[in-house]
Amino acid sequence: MAGSWADGIVLKIVNIVVYFLFLGSNIYTIAAPHDIYYATKDTYVTPAPWAFLIWTLIHLLLLGTIVYQFTEEGKRVIIDGISWRFALLGVLNAVYVNLWATHHYIVSFIFALLVSSAVTHIYYTVKKYHLPSTTGDEIFVHLPFSLYHGWTTVLVILTAFQAFGVDAHHYPAGVWTKVFVFLAFFFLEGTSAAYAFGSVEGDLPASIAITWSLYAIFAHQHEPFVHWTALAFAILSTLSVIKGIYGLSVRYRRGGIILEDEERAPLVGGR
């Protein structure tokens, strides 16, 4: 017997409320009297402001997720599978964005880790227990949370440098700054590769989120070492994107989903 759209209605309503709270927190950072993307602490890993346009895509996809939860297939994954984790993620993300926008960088870094962990838990649940069986599953569940997972990995790095790194407008990049910048780029590129090579088809959206960010860092940074190192790792990460595109082409040529071992989904954003 088909379920009713009202099944799990309390959680569905909570998801709607939290979604608009989450969306409102990001709109605030754009509509505030000062443009927060230009007014934040500029570090040696700060990307160009257009990097944050990825939030727009995530919001649009998650709006689809909110609508999709009212279908039978959506309820199975979002309400029965993800459950209250989505609401928790939305609250944590709203707190993180507002702390970051008000320049409380150390506390916002702690919340960035919490957001990353919440996304990772959802990502793992979806990848392990809910392989996409419909186009709706693919577009409104797997796609947004893959993109979100890759993006929050970037946010942890950006917020860490704002919390503990030097201000690029006031201090030159010393040896240790360059070492940590290199390690940060290495970690991001390695994470992108883990997404791409962790399964036969890879995780294209997550790799794109990281690659997009590395190119944005390259575009914004003018210190020669940081500038060209960002470009080098962005190009390497592009190879992961190409691998992801190839994996998707293999999948669609076979006309279905490539089944993988449970352990192969990359868990790099948290535990």
Tab-separated table of C-alpha atoms in Angstrom:
chain	number	residue	atom	x	y	z
A	1	MET	CA	0.000	0.000	0.000
A	2	ALA	CA	1.361	3.407	-1.053
A	3	GLY	CA	2.159	5.770	1.780
A	4	SER	CA	0.460	9.125	2.310
A	5	TRP	CA	2.232	12.433	1.739
A	6	ALA	CA	1.409	13.220	5.374
A	7	ASP	CA	3.478	10.319	6.720
A	8	GLY	CA	6.273	11.758	8.868
A	9	ILE	CA	4.665	15.187	8.533
A	10	VAL	CA	6.281	16.586	11.697
A	11	LEU	CA	9.796	15.929	10.435
A	12	LYS	CA	8.860	17.192	6.978
A	13	ILE	CA	7.674	20.488	8.447
A	14	VAL	CA	10.806	20.745	10.603
A	15	ASN	CA	12.924	20.181	7.483
A	16	ILE	CA	11.099	23.001	5.698
A	17	VAL	CA	11.552	25.427	8.602
A	18	VAL	CA	15.218	24.553	9.013
A	19	TYR	CA	15.840	24.831	5.268
A	20	PHE	CA	14.584	28.415	5.203
A	21	LEU	CA	16.534	29.203	8.379
A	22	PHE	CA	19.623	27.807	6.660
A	23	LEU	CA	18.883	29.706	3.444
A	24	GLY	CA	18.188	32.903	5.360
A	25	SER	CA	21.538	32.719	7.133
A	26	ASN	CA	23.355	32.721	3.805
A	27	ILE	CA	21.155	35.448	2.314
A	28	TYR	CA	22.151	37.572	5.316
A	29	THR	CA	25.809	37.332	4.382
A	30	ILE	CA	25.014	38.709	0.920
A	31	ALA	CA	22.306	41.244	1.793
A	32	ALA	CA	24.063	42.662	4.864
A	33	PRO	CA	25.086	46.372	4.726
A	34	HIS	CA	28.656	45.308	3.971
A	35	ASP	CA	29.578	42.518	1.569
A	36	ILE	CA	30.854	39.836	3.913
A	37	TYR	CA	32.825	38.042	1.220
A	38	TYR	CA	35.023	41.132	0.850
A	39	ALA	CA	35.019	42.108	4.530
A	40	THR	CA	36.262	38.848	6.067
A	41	LYS	CA	39.834	38.229	7.122
A	42	ASP	CA	41.890	37.671	3.990
A	43	THR	CA	44.301	34.749	4.418
A	44	TYR	CA	46.635	32.964	2.046
A	45	VAL	CA	43.961	30.397	1.160
A	46	THR	CA	41.056	32.827	0.742
A	47	PRO	CA	39.350	32.227	-2.622
A	48	ALA	CA	37.811	34.766	-4.967
A	49	PRO	CA	34.282	35.717	-3.844
A	50	TRP	CA	32.739	33.850	-6.786
A	51	ALA	CA	33.791	30.583	-5.134
A	52	PHE	CA	30.871	31.034	-2.736
A	53	LEU	CA	28.368	30.926	-5.588
A	54	ILE	CA	28.412	27.198	-4.957
A	55	TRP	CA	26.044	27.933	-2.055
A	56	THR	CA	23.420	28.996	-4.624
A	57	LEU	CA	23.559	25.626	-6.354
A	58	ILE	CA	23.403	23.776	-3.033
A	59	HIS	CA	20.364	25.820	-1.965
A	60	LEU	CA	18.537	25.132	-5.226
A	61	LEU	CA	19.217	21.410	-5.024
A	62	LEU	CA	18.154	21.232	-1.382
A	63	LEU	CA	14.939	23.075	-2.234
A	64	GLY	CA	14.292	20.143	-4.544
A	65	THR	CA	15.125	17.824	-1.633
A	66	ILE	CA	12.484	19.549	0.510
A	67	VAL	CA	9.854	19.020	-2.203
A	68	TYR	CA	11.043	15.481	-2.957
A	69	GLN	CA	10.510	14.382	0.656
A	70	PHE	CA	6.749	14.466	0.005
A	71	THR	CA	7.026	11.669	-2.574
A	72	GLU	CA	7.054	8.010	-1.615
A	73	GLU	CA	10.634	7.521	-2.847
A	74	GLY	CA	11.778	10.725	-1.176
A	75	LYS	CA	10.228	9.792	2.152
A	76	ARG	CA	12.061	6.470	2.091
A	77	VAL	CA	15.457	8.164	1.782
A	78	ILE	CA	15.009	11.571	3.423
A	79	ILE	CA	12.560	10.874	6.253
A	80	ASP	CA	13.270	7.196	6.975
A	81	GLY	CA	16.977	7.234	6.056
A	82	ILE	CA	18.485	10.649	6.735
A	83	SER	CA	15.843	11.372	9.387
A	84	TRP	CA	16.658	14.215	11.828
A	85	ARG	CA	20.221	14.594	10.558
A	86	PHE	CA	19.120	17.060	7.877
A	87	ALA	CA	17.497	19.353	10.445
A	88	LEU	CA	20.589	19.129	12.656
A	89	LEU	CA	22.792	19.988	9.686
A	90	GLY	CA	20.677	23.029	8.841
A	91	VAL	CA	20.852	24.389	12.385
A	92	LEU	CA	24.606	23.838	12.650
A	93	ASN	CA	25.182	25.448	9.273
A	94	ALA	CA	23.071	28.495	10.152
A	95	VAL	CA	25.063	28.988	13.367
A	96	TYR	CA	28.349	28.526	11.502
A	97	VAL	CA	27.510	31.073	8.803
A	98	ASN	CA	26.420	33.717	11.297
A	99	LEU	CA	29.506	33.209	13.486
A	100	TRP	CA	31.702	33.442	10.408
A	101	ALA	CA	29.888	36.547	9.165
A	102	THR	CA	30.447	38.283	12.512
A	103	HIS	CA	34.162	37.377	12.477
A	104	HIS	CA	34.121	34.924	15.391
A	105	TYR	CA	36.589	32.768	13.522
A	106	ILE	CA	37.752	30.355	16.219
A	107	VAL	CA	34.212	29.458	17.264
A	108	SER	CA	33.113	29.316	13.618
A	109	PHE	CA	35.961	26.873	12.949
A	110	ILE	CA	34.582	24.578	15.655
A	111	PHE	CA	31.151	24.779	14.027
A	112	ALA	CA	32.707	24.172	10.601
A	113	LEU	CA	33.986	20.856	11.971
A	114	LEU	CA	30.525	20.065	13.354
A	115	VAL	CA	28.899	20.917	10.018
A	116	SER	CA	31.432	18.755	8.193
A	117	SER	CA	30.765	15.859	10.559
A	118	ALA	CA	26.993	16.197	10.120
A	119	VAL	CA	27.319	16.266	6.332
A	120	THR	CA	29.640	13.270	6.447
A	121	HIS	CA	27.135	11.266	8.480
A	122	ILE	CA	24.407	12.008	5.928
A	123	TYR	CA	26.802	11.348	3.045
A	124	TYR	CA	27.796	7.980	4.467
A	125	THR	CA	24.168	7.006	5.170
A	126	VAL	CA	23.103	7.875	1.634
A	127	LYS	CA	26.070	6.203	-0.046
A	128	LYS	CA	25.950	3.030	2.050
A	129	TYR	CA	22.244	2.369	2.491
A	130	HIS	CA	20.435	4.298	-0.252
A	131	LEU	CA	21.864	3.762	-3.712
A	132	PRO	CA	19.898	5.879	-6.201
A	133	SER	CA	16.968	3.946	-7.627
A	134	THR	CA	15.258	6.876	-9.364
A	135	THR	CA	16.258	10.108	-11.076
A	136	GLY	CA	14.841	11.952	-8.057
A	137	ASP	CA	17.188	10.079	-5.731
A	138	GLU	CA	20.115	11.049	-7.946
A	139	ILE	CA	19.269	14.739	-8.339
A	140	PHE	CA	17.684	15.603	-4.989
A	141	VAL	CA	19.598	13.347	-2.588
A	142	HIS	CA	22.938	12.130	-3.915
A	143	LEU	CA	23.877	15.214	-5.937
A	144	PRO	CA	23.298	17.900	-3.257
A	145	PHE	CA	24.946	15.967	-0.440
A	146	SER	CA	27.958	15.017	-2.568
A	147	LEU	CA	28.408	18.663	-3.524
A	148	TYR	CA	27.804	19.744	0.077
A	149	HIS	CA	30.344	17.224	1.402
A	150	GLY	CA	33.083	18.433	-0.924
A	151	TRP	CA	32.308	22.077	-0.194
A	152	THR	CA	32.357	21.695	3.585
A	153	THR	CA	35.795	20.094	3.309
A	154	VAL	CA	36.925	23.341	1.693
A	155	LEU	CA	35.158	25.444	4.327
A	156	VAL	CA	37.009	23.677	7.150
A	157	ILE	CA	40.331	24.642	5.541
A	158	LEU	CA	39.274	28.240	4.845
A	159	THR	CA	37.933	28.757	8.367
A	160	ALA	CA	40.993	27.140	9.964
A	161	PHE	CA	43.270	29.665	8.267
A	162	GLN	CA	40.997	32.519	9.303
A	163	ALA	CA	41.014	31.272	12.885
A	164	PHE	CA	44.722	30.570	13.219
A	165	GLY	CA	46.503	32.000	10.176
A	166	VAL	CA	47.924	35.446	9.472
A	167	ASP	CA	46.103	38.275	7.735
A	168	ALA	CA	47.445	38.482	4.183
A	169	HIS	CA	46.915	42.253	4.118
A	170	HIS	CA	49.236	42.848	7.064
A	171	TYR	CA	51.784	40.021	7.102
A	172	PRO	CA	53.893	38.514	4.331
A	173	ALA	CA	53.772	34.775	3.782
A	174	GLY	CA	56.561	33.295	5.880
A	175	VAL	CA	58.065	29.841	5.578
A	176	TRP	CA	55.586	28.209	7.944
A	177	THR	CA	52.640	29.880	6.271
A	178	LYS	CA	53.796	28.519	2.932
A	179	VAL	CA	54.252	25.047	4.420
A	180	PHE	CA	50.720	25.005	5.819
A	181	VAL	CA	49.301	26.432	2.604
A	182	PHE	CA	51.015	23.674	0.632
A	183	LEU	CA	49.690	21.016	3.030
A	184	ALA	CA	46.186	22.491	2.792
A	185	PHE	CA	46.255	22.361	-1.017
A	186	PHE	CA	47.722	18.864	-0.914
A	187	PHE	CA	44.926	17.747	1.408
A	188	LEU	CA	42.236	19.271	-0.808
A	189	GLU	CA	43.628	17.734	-3.969
A	190	GLY	CA	44.069	14.374	-2.230
A	191	THR	CA	40.481	14.535	-1.052
A	192	SER	CA	39.313	15.288	-4.591
A	193	ALA	CA	41.255	12.262	-5.808
A	194	ALA	CA	39.726	10.120	-3.050
A	195	TYR	CA	36.276	11.077	-4.270
A	196	ALA	CA	37.183	10.280	-7.851
A	197	PHE	CA	39.052	7.010	-7.299
A	198	GLY	CA	37.158	5.696	-4.258
A	199	SER	CA	34.751	3.845	-6.550
A	200	VAL	CA	34.471	2.880	-10.199
A	201	GLU	CA	32.134	5.765	-11.019
A	202	GLY	CA	33.677	8.188	-8.532
A	203	ASP	CA	31.943	11.167	-6.949
A	204	LEU	CA	31.972	13.905	-9.570
A	205	PRO	CA	30.073	16.674	-7.688
A	206	ALA	CA	32.371	16.499	-4.638
A	207	SER	CA	35.485	16.652	-6.840
A	208	ILE	CA	34.038	19.611	-8.737
A	209	ALA	CA	33.408	21.510	-5.488
A	210	ILE	CA	37.063	21.185	-4.466
A	211	THR	CA	38.457	21.884	-7.944
A	212	TRP	CA	36.252	24.969	-8.279
A	213	SER	CA	37.591	26.234	-4.954
A	214	LEU	CA	41.237	25.662	-5.868
A	215	TYR	CA	40.826	27.668	-9.078
A	216	ALA	CA	39.120	30.426	-7.046
A	217	ILE	CA	42.074	30.494	-4.648
A	218	PHE	CA	44.454	30.711	-7.613
A	219	ALA	CA	42.450	33.633	-9.026
A	220	HIS	CA	42.425	35.563	-5.745
A	221	GLN	CA	45.931	35.017	-4.415
A	222	HIS	CA	48.803	37.141	-5.717
A	223	GLU	CA	51.681	35.904	-3.577
A	224	PRO	CA	53.699	33.965	-6.203
A	225	PHE	CA	54.213	30.726	-4.256
A	226	VAL	CA	50.565	30.521	-3.188
A	227	HIS	CA	49.261	31.609	-6.590
A	228	TRP	CA	51.111	29.026	-8.649
A	229	THR	CA	50.852	26.228	-6.090
A	230	ALA	CA	47.077	26.675	-6.075
A	231	LEU	CA	47.061	26.433	-9.869
A	232	ALA	CA	49.193	23.281	-9.841
A	233	PHE	CA	46.897	21.517	-7.389
A	234	ALA	CA	43.809	22.805	-9.235
A	235	ILE	CA	45.099	21.187	-12.425
A	236	LEU	CA	45.779	17.927	-10.577
A	237	SER	CA	42.273	18.082	-9.104
A	238	THR	CA	40.898	18.618	-12.605
A	239	LEU	CA	42.194	15.145	-13.434
A	240	SER	CA	39.939	13.821	-10.688
A	241	VAL	CA	36.999	15.617	-12.272
A	242	ILE	CA	37.860	14.023	-15.610
A	243	LYS	CA	37.989	10.629	-13.890
A	244	GLY	CA	34.543	11.329	-12.404
A	245	ILE	CA	33.154	12.229	-15.829
A	246	TYR	CA	34.596	9.012	-17.233
A	247	GLY	CA	33.073	7.011	-14.374
A	248	LEU	CA	29.647	8.512	-15.069
A	249	SER	CA	29.964	7.708	-18.758
A	250	VAL	CA	30.771	4.086	-17.883
A	251	ARG	CA	27.784	3.948	-15.591
A	252	TYR	CA	25.340	5.284	-18.165
A	253	ARG	CA	26.759	3.119	-20.936
A	254	ARG	CA	25.962	0.130	-18.744
A	255	GLY	CA	22.489	1.519	-18.213
A	256	GLY	CA	22.486	1.385	-14.432
A	257	ILE	CA	24.239	1.878	-11.120
A	258	ILE	CA	27.623	0.343	-10.474
A	259	LEU	CA	27.459	-1.477	-7.183
A	260	GLU	CA	30.386	-0.962	-4.858
A	261	ASP	CA	31.693	-2.360	-1.589
A	262	GLU	CA	30.298	-0.576	1.463
A	263	GLU	CA	33.716	0.563	2.585
A	264	ARG	CA	34.636	2.464	-0.585
A	265	ALA	CA	32.769	5.712	-0.048
A	266	PRO	CA	35.413	8.337	0.897
A	267	LEU	CA	34.894	9.747	4.381
A	268	VAL	CA	37.244	12.698	4.480
A	269	GLY	CA	35.106	15.482	5.970
A	270	GLY	CA	34.709	13.994	9.422
A	271	ARG	CA	33.751	10.900	11.329
